[in-house]
GROMACS .gro file of C-alpha atoms in nm:
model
   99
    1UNK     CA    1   0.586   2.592   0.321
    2UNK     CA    2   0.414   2.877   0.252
    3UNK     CA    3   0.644   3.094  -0.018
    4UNK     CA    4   0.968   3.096  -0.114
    5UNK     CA    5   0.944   3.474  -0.173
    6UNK     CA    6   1.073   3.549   0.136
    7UNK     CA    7   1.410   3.498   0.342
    8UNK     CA    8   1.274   3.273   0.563
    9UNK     CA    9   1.041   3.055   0.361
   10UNK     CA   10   1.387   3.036   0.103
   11UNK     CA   11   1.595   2.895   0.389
   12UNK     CA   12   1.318   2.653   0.533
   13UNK     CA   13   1.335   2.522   0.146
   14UNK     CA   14   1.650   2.493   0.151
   15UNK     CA   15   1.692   2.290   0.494
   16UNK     CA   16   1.447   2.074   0.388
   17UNK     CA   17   1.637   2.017   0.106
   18UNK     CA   18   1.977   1.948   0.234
   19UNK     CA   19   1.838   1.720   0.524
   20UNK     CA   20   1.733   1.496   0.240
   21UNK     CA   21   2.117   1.429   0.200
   22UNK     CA   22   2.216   1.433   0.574
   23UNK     CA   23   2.344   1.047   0.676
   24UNK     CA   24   2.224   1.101   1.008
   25UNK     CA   25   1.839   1.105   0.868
   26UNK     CA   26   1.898   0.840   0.615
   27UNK     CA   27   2.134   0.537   0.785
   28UNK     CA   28   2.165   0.454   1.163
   29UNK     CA   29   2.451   0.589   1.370
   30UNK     CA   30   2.574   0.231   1.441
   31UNK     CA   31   3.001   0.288   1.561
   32UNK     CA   32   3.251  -0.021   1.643
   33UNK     CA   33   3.264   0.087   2.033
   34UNK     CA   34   3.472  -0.243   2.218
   35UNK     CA   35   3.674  -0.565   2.049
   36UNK     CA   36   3.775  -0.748   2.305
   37UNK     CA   37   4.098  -0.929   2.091
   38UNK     CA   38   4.261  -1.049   2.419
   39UNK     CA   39   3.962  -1.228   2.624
   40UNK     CA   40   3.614  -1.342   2.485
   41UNK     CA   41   3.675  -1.184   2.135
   42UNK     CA   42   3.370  -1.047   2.149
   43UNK     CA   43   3.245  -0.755   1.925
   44UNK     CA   44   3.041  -0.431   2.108
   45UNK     CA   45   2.879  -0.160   1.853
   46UNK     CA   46   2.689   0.103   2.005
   47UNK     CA   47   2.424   0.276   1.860
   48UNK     CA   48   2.361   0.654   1.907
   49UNK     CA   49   1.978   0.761   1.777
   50UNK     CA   50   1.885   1.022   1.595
   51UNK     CA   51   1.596   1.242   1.708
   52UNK     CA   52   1.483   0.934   1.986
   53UNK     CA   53   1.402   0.713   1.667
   54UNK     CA   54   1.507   0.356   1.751
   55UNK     CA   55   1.619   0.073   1.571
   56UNK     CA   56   1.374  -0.157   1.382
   57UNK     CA   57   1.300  -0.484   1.502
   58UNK     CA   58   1.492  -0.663   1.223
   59UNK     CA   59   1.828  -0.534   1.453
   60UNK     CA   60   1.823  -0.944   1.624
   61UNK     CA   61   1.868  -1.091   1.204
   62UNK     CA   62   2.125  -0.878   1.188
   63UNK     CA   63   2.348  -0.895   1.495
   64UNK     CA   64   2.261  -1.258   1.423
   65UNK     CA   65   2.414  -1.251   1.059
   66UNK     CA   66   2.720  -1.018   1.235
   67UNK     CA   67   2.788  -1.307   1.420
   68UNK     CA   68   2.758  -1.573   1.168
   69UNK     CA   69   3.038  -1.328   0.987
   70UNK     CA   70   3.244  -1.253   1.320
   71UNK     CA   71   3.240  -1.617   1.471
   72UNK     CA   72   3.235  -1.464   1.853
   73UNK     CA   73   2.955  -1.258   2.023
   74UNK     CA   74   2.812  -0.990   1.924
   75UNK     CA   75   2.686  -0.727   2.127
   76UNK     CA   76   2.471  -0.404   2.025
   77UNK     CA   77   2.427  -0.140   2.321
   78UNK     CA   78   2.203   0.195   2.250
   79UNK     CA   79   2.259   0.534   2.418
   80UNK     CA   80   1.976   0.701   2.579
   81UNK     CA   81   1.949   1.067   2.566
   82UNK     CA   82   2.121   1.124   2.904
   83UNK     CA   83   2.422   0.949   2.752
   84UNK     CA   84   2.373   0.615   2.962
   85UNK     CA   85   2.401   0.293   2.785
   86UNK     CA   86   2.214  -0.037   2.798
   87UNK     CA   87   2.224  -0.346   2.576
   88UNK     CA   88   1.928  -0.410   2.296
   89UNK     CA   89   2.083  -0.713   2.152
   90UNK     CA   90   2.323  -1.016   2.198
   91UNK     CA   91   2.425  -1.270   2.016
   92UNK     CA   92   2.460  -1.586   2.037
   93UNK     CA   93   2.303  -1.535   2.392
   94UNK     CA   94   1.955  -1.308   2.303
   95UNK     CA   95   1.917  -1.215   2.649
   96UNK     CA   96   1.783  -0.893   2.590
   97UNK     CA   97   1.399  -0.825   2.542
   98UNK     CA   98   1.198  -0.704   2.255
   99UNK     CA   99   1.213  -0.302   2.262
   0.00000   0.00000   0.00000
């Protein structure tokens, strides 16, 4: 940033700023999406990126310790950017390959 002597330099300072407290740039946008309480029991989240980034690899320990916790399957899905949705994780049956 060049100056903050301006208009525009002030309000690229303060963006900056306040994106340092937005959730969206700090924690993952991981939502409850499905429980299925009358069949399998099993638990869907769904996972909604932020600016493309994806999730780190350590997502299979913890689906895996979501199921210890749960006792029934759990299943993470991601959306893509043209709002379709695929699975990136499963537990107890890791069908899903390394992405």
């Amino acid at each position: 940033m060049k100056a903050i002597h301006d208009d525009s330099g002030y309000q690229q300072i303060r963006e900056a700023l306040s994106a340092q407290y937005n959730l969206s740039n700090i924690e993952p946008n991981i939502q409850v999406h499905n429980v299925n309480l009358r069949g399998d029991r099993s638990l869907t989240l769904r996972y909604i990126p932020h600016q493309g980034i994806p999730l780190a690899k350590s997502k299979h320990q913890v689906i895996k310790h979501l199921h210890r916790l749960w006792g029934f399957d759990v299943i993470l899905e991601q959306v893509d950017e043209q709002g379709g949705v695929r699975e990136i994780a499963r537990c107890p049956n890791e069908l899903v390959s390394e992405t």
